[in-house]
PDB file of C-alpha atoms in Angstrom:
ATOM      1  CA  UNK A  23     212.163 -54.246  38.713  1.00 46.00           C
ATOM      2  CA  UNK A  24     209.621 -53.048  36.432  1.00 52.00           C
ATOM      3  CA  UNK A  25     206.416 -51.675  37.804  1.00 60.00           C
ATOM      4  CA  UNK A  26     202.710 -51.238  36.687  1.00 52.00           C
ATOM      5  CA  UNK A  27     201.776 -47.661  36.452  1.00 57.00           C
ATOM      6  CA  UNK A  28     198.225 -46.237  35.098  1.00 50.00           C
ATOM      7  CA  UNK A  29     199.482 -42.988  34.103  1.00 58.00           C
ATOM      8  CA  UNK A  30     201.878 -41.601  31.476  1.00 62.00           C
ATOM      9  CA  UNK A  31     203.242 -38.734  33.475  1.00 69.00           C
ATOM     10  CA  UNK A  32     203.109 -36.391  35.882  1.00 69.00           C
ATOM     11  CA  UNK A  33     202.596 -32.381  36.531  1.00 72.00           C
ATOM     12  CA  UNK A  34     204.419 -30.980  39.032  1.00 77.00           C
ATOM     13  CA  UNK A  35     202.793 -27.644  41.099  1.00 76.00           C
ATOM     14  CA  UNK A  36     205.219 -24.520  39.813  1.00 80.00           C
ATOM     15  CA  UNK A  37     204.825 -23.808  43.834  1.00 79.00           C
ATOM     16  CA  UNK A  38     206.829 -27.111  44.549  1.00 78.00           C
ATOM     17  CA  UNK A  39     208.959 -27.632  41.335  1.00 82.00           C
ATOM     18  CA  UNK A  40     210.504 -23.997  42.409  1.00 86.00           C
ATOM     19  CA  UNK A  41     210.549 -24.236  46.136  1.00 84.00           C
ATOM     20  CA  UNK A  42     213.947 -23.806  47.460  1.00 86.00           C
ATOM     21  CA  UNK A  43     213.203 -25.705  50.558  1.00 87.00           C
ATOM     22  CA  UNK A  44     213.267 -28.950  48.492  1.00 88.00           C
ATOM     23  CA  UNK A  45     216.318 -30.541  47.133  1.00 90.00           C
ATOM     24  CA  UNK A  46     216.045 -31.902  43.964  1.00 89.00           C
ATOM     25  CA  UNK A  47     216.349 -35.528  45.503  1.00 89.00           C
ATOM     26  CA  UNK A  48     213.504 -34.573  47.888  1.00 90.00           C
ATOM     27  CA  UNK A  49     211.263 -33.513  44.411  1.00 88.00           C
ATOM     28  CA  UNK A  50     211.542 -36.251  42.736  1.00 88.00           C
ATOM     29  CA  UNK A  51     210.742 -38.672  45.581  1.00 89.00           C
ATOM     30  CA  UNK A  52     207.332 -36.673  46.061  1.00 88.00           C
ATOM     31  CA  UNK A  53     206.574 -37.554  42.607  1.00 86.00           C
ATOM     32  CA  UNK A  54     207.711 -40.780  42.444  1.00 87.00           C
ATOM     33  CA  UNK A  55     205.949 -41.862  46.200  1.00 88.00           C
ATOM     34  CA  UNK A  56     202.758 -39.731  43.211  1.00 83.00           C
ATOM     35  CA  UNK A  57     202.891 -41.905  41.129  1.00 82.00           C
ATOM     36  CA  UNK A  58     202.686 -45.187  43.128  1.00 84.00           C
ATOM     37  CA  UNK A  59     199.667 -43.758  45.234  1.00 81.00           C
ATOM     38  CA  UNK A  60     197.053 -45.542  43.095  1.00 78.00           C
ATOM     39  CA  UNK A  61     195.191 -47.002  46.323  1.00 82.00           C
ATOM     40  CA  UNK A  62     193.736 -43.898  48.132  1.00 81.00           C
ATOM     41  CA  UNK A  63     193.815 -45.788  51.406  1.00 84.00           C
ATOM     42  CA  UNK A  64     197.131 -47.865  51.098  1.00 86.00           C
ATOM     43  CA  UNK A  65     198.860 -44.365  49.241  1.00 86.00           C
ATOM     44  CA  UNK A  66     202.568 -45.477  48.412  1.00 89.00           C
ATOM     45  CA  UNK A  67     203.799 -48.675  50.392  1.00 87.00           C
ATOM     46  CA  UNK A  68     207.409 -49.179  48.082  1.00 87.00           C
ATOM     47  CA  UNK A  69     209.901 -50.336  50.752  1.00 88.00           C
ATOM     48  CA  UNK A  70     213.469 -48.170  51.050  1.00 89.00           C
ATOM     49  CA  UNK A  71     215.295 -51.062  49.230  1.00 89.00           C
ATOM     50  CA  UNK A  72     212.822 -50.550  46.725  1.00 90.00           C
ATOM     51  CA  UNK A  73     213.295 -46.906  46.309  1.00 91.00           C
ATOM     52  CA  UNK A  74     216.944 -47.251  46.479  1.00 90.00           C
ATOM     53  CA  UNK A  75     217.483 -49.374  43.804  1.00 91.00           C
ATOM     54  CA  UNK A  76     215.123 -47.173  41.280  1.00 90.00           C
ATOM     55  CA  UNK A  77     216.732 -43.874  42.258  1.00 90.00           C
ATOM     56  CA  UNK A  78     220.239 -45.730  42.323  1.00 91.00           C
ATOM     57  CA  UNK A  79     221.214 -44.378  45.998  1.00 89.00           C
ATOM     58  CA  UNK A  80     221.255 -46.377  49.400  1.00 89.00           C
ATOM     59  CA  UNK A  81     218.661 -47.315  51.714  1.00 85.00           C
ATOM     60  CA  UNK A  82     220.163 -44.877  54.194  1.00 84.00           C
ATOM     61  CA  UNK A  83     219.853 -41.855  52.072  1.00 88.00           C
ATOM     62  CA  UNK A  84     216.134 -43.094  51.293  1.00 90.00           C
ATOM     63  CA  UNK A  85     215.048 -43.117  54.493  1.00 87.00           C
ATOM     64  CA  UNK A  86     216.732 -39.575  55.342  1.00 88.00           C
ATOM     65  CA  UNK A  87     215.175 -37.964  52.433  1.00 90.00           C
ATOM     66  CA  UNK A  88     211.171 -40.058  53.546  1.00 90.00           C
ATOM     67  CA  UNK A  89     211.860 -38.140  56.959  1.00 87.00           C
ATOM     68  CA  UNK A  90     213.296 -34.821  55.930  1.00 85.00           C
ATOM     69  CA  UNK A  91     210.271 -34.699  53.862  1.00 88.00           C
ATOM     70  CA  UNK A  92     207.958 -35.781  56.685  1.00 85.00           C
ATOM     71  CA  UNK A  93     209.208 -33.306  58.826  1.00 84.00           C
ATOM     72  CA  UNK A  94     208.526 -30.576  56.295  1.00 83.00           C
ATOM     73  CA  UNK A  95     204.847 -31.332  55.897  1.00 84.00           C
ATOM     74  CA  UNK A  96     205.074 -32.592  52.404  1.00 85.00           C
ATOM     75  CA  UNK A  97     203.444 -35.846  53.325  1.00 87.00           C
ATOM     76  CA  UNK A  98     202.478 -38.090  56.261  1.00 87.00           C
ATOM     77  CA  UNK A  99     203.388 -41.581  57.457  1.00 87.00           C
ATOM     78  CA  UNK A 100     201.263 -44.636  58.981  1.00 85.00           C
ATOM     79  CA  UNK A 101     202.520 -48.108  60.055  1.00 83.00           C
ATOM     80  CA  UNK A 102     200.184 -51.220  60.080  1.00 80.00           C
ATOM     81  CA  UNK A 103     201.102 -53.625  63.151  1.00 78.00           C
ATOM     82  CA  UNK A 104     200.972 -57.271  64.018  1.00 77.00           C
ATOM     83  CA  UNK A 105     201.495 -56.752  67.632  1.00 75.00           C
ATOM     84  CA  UNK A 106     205.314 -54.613  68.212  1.00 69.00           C
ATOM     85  CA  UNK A 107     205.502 -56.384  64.574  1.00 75.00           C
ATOM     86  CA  UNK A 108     205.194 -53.257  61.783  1.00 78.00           C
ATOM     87  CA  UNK A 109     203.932 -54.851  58.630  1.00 80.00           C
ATOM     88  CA  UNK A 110     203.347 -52.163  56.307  1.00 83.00           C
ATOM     89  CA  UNK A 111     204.351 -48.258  56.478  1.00 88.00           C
ATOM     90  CA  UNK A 112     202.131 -45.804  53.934  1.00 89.00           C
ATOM     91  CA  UNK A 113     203.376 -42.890  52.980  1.00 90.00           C
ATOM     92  CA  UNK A 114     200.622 -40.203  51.855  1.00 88.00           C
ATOM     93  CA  UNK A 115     201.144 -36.309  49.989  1.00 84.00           C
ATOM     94  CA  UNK A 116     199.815 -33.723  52.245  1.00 79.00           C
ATOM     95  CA  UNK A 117     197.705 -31.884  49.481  1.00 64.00           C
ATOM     96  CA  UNK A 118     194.287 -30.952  48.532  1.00 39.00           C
ATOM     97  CA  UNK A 119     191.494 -33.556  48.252  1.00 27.00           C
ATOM     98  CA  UNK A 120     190.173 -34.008  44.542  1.00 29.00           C
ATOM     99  CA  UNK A 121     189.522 -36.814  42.326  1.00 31.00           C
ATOM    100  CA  UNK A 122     191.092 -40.473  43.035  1.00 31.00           C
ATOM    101  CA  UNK A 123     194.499 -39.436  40.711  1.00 31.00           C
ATOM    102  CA  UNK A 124     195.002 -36.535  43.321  1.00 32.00           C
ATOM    103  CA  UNK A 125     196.368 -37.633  46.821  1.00 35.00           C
ATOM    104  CA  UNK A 126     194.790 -37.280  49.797  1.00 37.00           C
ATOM    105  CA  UNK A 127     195.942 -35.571  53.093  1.00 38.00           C
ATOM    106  CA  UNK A 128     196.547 -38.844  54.969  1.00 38.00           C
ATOM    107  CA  UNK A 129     198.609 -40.342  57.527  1.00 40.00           C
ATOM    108  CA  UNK A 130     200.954 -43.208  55.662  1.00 43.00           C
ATOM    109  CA  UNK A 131     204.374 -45.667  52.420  1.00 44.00           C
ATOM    110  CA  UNK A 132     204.266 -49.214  53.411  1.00 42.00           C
ATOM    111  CA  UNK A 133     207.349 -51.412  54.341  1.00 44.00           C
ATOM    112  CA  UNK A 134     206.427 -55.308  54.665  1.00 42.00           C
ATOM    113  CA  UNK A 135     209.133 -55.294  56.586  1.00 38.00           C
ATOM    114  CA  UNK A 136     211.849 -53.317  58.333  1.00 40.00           C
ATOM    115  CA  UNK A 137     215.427 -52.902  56.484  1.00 39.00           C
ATOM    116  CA  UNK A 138     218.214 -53.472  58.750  1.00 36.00           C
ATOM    117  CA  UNK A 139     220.466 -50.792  59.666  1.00 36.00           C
ATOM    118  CA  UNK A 140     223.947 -50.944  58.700  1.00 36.00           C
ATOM    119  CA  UNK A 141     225.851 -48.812  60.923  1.00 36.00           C
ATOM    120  CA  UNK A 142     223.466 -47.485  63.655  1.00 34.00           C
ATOM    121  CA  UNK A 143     226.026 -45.664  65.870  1.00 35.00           C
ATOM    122  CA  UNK A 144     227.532 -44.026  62.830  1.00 35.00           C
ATOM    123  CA  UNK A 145     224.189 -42.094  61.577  1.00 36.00           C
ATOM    124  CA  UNK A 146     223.742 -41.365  57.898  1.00 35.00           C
ATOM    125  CA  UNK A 147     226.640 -40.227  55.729  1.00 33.00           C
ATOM    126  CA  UNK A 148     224.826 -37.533  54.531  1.00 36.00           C
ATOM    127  CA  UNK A 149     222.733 -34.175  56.104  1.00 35.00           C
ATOM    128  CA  UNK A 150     219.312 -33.597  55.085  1.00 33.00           C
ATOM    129  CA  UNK A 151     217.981 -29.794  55.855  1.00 35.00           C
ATOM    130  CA  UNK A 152     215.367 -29.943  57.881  1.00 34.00           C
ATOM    131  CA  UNK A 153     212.236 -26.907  58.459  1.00 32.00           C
ATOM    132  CA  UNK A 154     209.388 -26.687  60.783  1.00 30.00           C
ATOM    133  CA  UNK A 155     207.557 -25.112  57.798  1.00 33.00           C
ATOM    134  CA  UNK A 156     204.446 -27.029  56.529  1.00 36.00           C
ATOM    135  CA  UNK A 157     203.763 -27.308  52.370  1.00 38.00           C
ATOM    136  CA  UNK A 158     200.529 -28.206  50.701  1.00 36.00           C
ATOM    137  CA  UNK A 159     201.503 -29.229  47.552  1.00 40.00           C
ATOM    138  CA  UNK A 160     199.841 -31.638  44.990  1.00 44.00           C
ATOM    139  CA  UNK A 161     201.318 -34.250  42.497  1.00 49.00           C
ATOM    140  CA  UNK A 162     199.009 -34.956  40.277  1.00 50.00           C
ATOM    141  CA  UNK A 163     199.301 -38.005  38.192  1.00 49.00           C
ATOM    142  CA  UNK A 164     197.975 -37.691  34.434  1.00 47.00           C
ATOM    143  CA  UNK A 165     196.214 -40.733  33.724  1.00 47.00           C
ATOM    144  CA  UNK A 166     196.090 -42.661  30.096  1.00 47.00           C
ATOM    145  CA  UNK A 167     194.297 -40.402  27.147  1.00 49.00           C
ATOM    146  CA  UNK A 168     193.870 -37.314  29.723  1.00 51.00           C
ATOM    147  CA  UNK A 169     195.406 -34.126  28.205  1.00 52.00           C
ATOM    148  CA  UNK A 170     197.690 -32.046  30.671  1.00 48.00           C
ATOM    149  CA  UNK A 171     195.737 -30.083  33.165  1.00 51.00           C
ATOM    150  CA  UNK A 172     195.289 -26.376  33.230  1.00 51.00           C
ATOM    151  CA  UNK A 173     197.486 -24.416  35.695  1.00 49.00           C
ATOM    152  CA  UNK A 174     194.503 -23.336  37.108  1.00 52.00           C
ATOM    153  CA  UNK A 175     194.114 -23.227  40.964  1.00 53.00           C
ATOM    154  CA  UNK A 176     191.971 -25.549  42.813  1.00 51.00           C
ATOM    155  CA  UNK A 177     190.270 -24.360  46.094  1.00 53.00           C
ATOM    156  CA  UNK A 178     191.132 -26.717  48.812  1.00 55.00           C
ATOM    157  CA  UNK A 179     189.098 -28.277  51.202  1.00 49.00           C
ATOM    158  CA  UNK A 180     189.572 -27.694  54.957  1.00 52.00           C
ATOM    159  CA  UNK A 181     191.926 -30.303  56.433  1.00 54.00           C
ATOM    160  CA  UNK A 182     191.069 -32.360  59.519  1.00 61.00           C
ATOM    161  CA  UNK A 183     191.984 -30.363  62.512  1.00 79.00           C
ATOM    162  CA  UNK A 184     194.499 -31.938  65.114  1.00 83.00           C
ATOM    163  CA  UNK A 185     194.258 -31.396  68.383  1.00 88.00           C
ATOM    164  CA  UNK A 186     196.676 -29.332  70.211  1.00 92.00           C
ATOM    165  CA  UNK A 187     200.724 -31.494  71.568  1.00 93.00           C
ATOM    166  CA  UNK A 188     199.660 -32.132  75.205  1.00 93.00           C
ATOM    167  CA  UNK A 189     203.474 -31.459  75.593  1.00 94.00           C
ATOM    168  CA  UNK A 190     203.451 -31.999  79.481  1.00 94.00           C
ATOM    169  CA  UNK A 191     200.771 -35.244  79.222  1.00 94.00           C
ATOM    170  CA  UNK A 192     204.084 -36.340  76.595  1.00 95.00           C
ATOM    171  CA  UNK A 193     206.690 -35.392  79.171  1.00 95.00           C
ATOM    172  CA  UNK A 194     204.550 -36.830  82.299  1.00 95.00           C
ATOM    173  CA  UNK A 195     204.337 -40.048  80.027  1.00 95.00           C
ATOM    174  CA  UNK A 196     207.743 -40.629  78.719  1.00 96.00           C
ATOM    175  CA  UNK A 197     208.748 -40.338  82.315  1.00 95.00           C
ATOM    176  CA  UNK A 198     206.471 -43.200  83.764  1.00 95.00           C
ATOM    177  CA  UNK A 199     207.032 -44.717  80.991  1.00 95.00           C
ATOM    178  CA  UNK A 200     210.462 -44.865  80.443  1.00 95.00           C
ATOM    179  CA  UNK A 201     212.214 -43.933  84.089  1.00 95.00           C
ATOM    180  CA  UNK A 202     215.394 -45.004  83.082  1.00 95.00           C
ATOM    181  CA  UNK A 203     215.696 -42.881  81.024  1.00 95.00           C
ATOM    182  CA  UNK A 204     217.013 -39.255  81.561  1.00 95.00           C
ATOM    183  CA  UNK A 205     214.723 -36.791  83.324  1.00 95.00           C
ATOM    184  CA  UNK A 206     213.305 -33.800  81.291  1.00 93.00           C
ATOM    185  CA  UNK A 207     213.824 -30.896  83.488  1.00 93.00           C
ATOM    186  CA  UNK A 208     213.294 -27.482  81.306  1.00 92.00           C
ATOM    187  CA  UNK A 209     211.065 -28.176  78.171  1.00 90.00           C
ATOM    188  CA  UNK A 210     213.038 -25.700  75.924  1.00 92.00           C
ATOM    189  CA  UNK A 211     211.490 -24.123  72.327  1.00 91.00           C
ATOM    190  CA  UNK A 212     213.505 -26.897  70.534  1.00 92.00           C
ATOM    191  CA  UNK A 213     212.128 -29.900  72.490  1.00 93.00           C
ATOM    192  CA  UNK A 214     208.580 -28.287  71.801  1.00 93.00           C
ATOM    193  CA  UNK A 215     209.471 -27.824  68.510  1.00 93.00           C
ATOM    194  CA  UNK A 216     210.434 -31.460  68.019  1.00 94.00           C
ATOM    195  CA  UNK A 217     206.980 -32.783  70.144  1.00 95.00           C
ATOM    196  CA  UNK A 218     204.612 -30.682  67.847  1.00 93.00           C
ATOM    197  CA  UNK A 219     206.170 -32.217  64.935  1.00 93.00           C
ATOM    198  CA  UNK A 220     206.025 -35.958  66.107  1.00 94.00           C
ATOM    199  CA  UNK A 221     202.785 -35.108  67.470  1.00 94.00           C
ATOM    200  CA  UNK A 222     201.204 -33.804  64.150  1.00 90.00           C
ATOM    201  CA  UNK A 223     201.728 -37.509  62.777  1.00 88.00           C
ATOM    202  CA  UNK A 224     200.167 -39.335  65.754  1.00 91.00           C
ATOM    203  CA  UNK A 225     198.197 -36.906  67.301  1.00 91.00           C
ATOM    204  CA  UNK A 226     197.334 -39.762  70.094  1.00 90.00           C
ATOM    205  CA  UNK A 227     198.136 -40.564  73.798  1.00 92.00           C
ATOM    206  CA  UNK A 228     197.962 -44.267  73.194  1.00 92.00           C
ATOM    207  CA  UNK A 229     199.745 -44.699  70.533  1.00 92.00           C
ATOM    208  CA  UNK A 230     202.966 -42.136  72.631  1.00 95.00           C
ATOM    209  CA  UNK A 231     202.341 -45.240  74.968  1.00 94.00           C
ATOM    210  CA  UNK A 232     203.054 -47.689  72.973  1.00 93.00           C
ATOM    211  CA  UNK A 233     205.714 -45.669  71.491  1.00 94.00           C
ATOM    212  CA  UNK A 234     207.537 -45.273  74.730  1.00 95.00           C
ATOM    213  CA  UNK A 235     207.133 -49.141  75.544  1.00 94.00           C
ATOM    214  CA  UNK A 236     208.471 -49.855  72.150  1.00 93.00           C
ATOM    215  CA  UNK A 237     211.657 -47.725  73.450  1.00 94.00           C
ATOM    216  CA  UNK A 238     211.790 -49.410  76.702  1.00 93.00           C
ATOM    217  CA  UNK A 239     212.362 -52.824  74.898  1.00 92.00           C
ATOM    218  CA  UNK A 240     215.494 -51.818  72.938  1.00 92.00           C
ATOM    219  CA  UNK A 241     219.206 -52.541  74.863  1.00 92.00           C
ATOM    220  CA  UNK A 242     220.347 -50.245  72.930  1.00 91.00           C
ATOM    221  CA  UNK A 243     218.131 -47.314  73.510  1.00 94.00           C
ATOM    222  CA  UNK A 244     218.326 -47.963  77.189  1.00 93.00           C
ATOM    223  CA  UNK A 245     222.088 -48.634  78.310  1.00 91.00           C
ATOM    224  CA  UNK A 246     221.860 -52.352  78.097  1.00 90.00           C
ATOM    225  CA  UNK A 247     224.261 -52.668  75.515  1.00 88.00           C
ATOM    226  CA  UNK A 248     228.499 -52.590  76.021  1.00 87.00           C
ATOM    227  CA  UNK A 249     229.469 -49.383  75.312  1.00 86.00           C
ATOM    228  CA  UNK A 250     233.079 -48.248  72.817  1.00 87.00           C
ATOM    229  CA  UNK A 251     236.148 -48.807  75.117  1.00 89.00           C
ATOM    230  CA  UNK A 252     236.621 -45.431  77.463  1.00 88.00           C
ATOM    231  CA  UNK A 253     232.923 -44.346  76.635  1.00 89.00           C
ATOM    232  CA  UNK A 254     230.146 -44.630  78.752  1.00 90.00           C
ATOM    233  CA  UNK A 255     226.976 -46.373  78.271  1.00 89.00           C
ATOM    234  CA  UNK A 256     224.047 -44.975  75.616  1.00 92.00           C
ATOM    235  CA  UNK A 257     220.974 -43.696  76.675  1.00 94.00           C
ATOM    236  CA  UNK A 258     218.444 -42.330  74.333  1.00 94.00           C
ATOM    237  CA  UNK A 259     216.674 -39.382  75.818  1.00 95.00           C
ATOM    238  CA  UNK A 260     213.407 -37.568  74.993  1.00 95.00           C
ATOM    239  CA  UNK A 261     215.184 -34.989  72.318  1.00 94.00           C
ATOM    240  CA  UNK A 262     216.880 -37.975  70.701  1.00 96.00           C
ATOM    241  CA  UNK A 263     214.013 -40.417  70.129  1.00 95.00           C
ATOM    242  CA  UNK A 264     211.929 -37.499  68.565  1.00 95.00           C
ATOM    243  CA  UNK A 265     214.193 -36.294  65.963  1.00 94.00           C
ATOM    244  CA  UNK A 266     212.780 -37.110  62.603  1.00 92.00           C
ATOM    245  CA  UNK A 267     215.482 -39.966  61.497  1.00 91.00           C
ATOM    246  CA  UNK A 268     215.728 -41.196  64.809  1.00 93.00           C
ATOM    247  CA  UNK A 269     211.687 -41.382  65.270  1.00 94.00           C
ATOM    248  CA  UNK A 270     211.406 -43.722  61.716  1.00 91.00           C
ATOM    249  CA  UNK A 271     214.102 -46.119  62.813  1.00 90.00           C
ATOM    250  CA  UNK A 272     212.857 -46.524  66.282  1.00 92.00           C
ATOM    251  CA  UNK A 273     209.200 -47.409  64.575  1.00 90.00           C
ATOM    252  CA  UNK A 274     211.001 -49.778  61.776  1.00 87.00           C
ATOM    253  CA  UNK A 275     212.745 -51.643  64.635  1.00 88.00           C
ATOM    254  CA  UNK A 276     216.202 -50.459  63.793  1.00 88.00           C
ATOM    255  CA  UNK A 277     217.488 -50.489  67.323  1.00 88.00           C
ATOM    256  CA  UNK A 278     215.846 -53.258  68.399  1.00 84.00           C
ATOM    257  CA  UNK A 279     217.888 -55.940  67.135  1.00 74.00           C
ATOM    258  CA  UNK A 280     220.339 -57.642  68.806  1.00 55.00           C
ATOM    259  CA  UNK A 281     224.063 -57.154  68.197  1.00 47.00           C
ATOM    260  CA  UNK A 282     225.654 -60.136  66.485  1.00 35.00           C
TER     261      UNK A 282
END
């Protein structure tokens, strides 16, 4: 599918283009998710199928590479609702804020609507590597008759401060939330670690509500749905539904649907 772009390339950061954190896969999606962020408040909204068939790999391997880079820092993701309904996901580069070709440091790529999962007890084929290590790199998109910019550094401005994870308030609330669920009973570095991160992109208590009630309505999240022969029933714990792959498909309704 051919697409309307107002630029005729892009520069790429020496910082990012060199970074050894980044897989080459993971490089090219920042640019490409660059180069689609033409709305500074929509930012990129291409669907996974979408990105799959430009880049010529699956859906799966899109949406491990969206939230390996999420979880690095490199950008940030928002969902617009209709009710549980999500009807758009934007995906925004965490970077400095310049003029309209740069991208700004906000939460969001939009969906219209979530892509089933193929094999949801199977996981992904592939491993993504994941850091707690935050980037602020910037894509910037040359526009039409603009010569390429000098190398030059920009000063950024100060980002929008987040407010501390509230990791008991989480806890306390995933527990009355979700009580059938199993009981957290030693928040260890790697459940903090996992909180902070989830946290950072939706640094609210009412949205962690909603969150958890969106958990509590999924069979399969919650034991409600038949187990493999000689295995017992699945229950998603606090760990699990804040891993960064798990997290997306929760919020794109991938566990939510019923088996046929």
């Amino acid at each position: 599918m051919s697409e309307a772009r107002a630029f005729r390339g892009v520069w790429i950061p020496a910082e990012l283009w060199l970074s050894r954190e980044l897989s080459l896969q993971e490089k090219v999606m920042l640019v490409e998710i660059g180069s689609l962020s033409v709305d500074p408040d929509r930012g990129c909204y291409k669907s996974n199928k979408a990105f799959a068939e430009f880049f010529g790999i699956t859906k799966g391997r899109v949406s491990q590479i969206i939230a390996a880079l999420s979880d690095k820092g490199y950008i940030r993701i928002s969902y617009r609702r209709d009710g549980n309904r999500i009807v758009e996901r934007n995906i925004f580069l965490s970077g400095s804020v310049g003029e309209p070709r740069y991208l700004e440091n906000k939460p969001g790529c939009l969906e219209n609507s979530p892509t089933p999962s193929e094999n949801i007890k199977g996981g992904y084929l592939e491993n993504a590597e994941e850091s707690n290590t935050y980037k602020s790199n910037t894509v910037r998109v040359i526009q039409e008759g603009e010569n390429s910019p000098s190398p030059e550094p920009r000063a950024e401005k100060p980002k929008s401060k987040i407010p501390p994870c509230p990791y008991q308030a989480l806890v306390d609330l995933y527990h009355e939330v979700l009580p059938q669920l199993p009981k957290i009973l030693e928040l260890n570095s790697e459940r903090r670690g996992l909180l902070k991160a989830r946290w950072t992109e939706h640094p609210d208590l009412n949205w962690w509500r909603e969150y958890f009630e969106w958990v509590g309505q999924s069979k399969f999240l919650t034991g409600q749905t038949d187990p493999r022969p000689g295995k017992p029933p699945f229950f998603a714990n606090l760990e699990w539904i804040t891993r960064p792959r798990n997290f997306v498909n929760i919020i794109e309704g991938k566990y939510h649907r019923e088996a046929v």
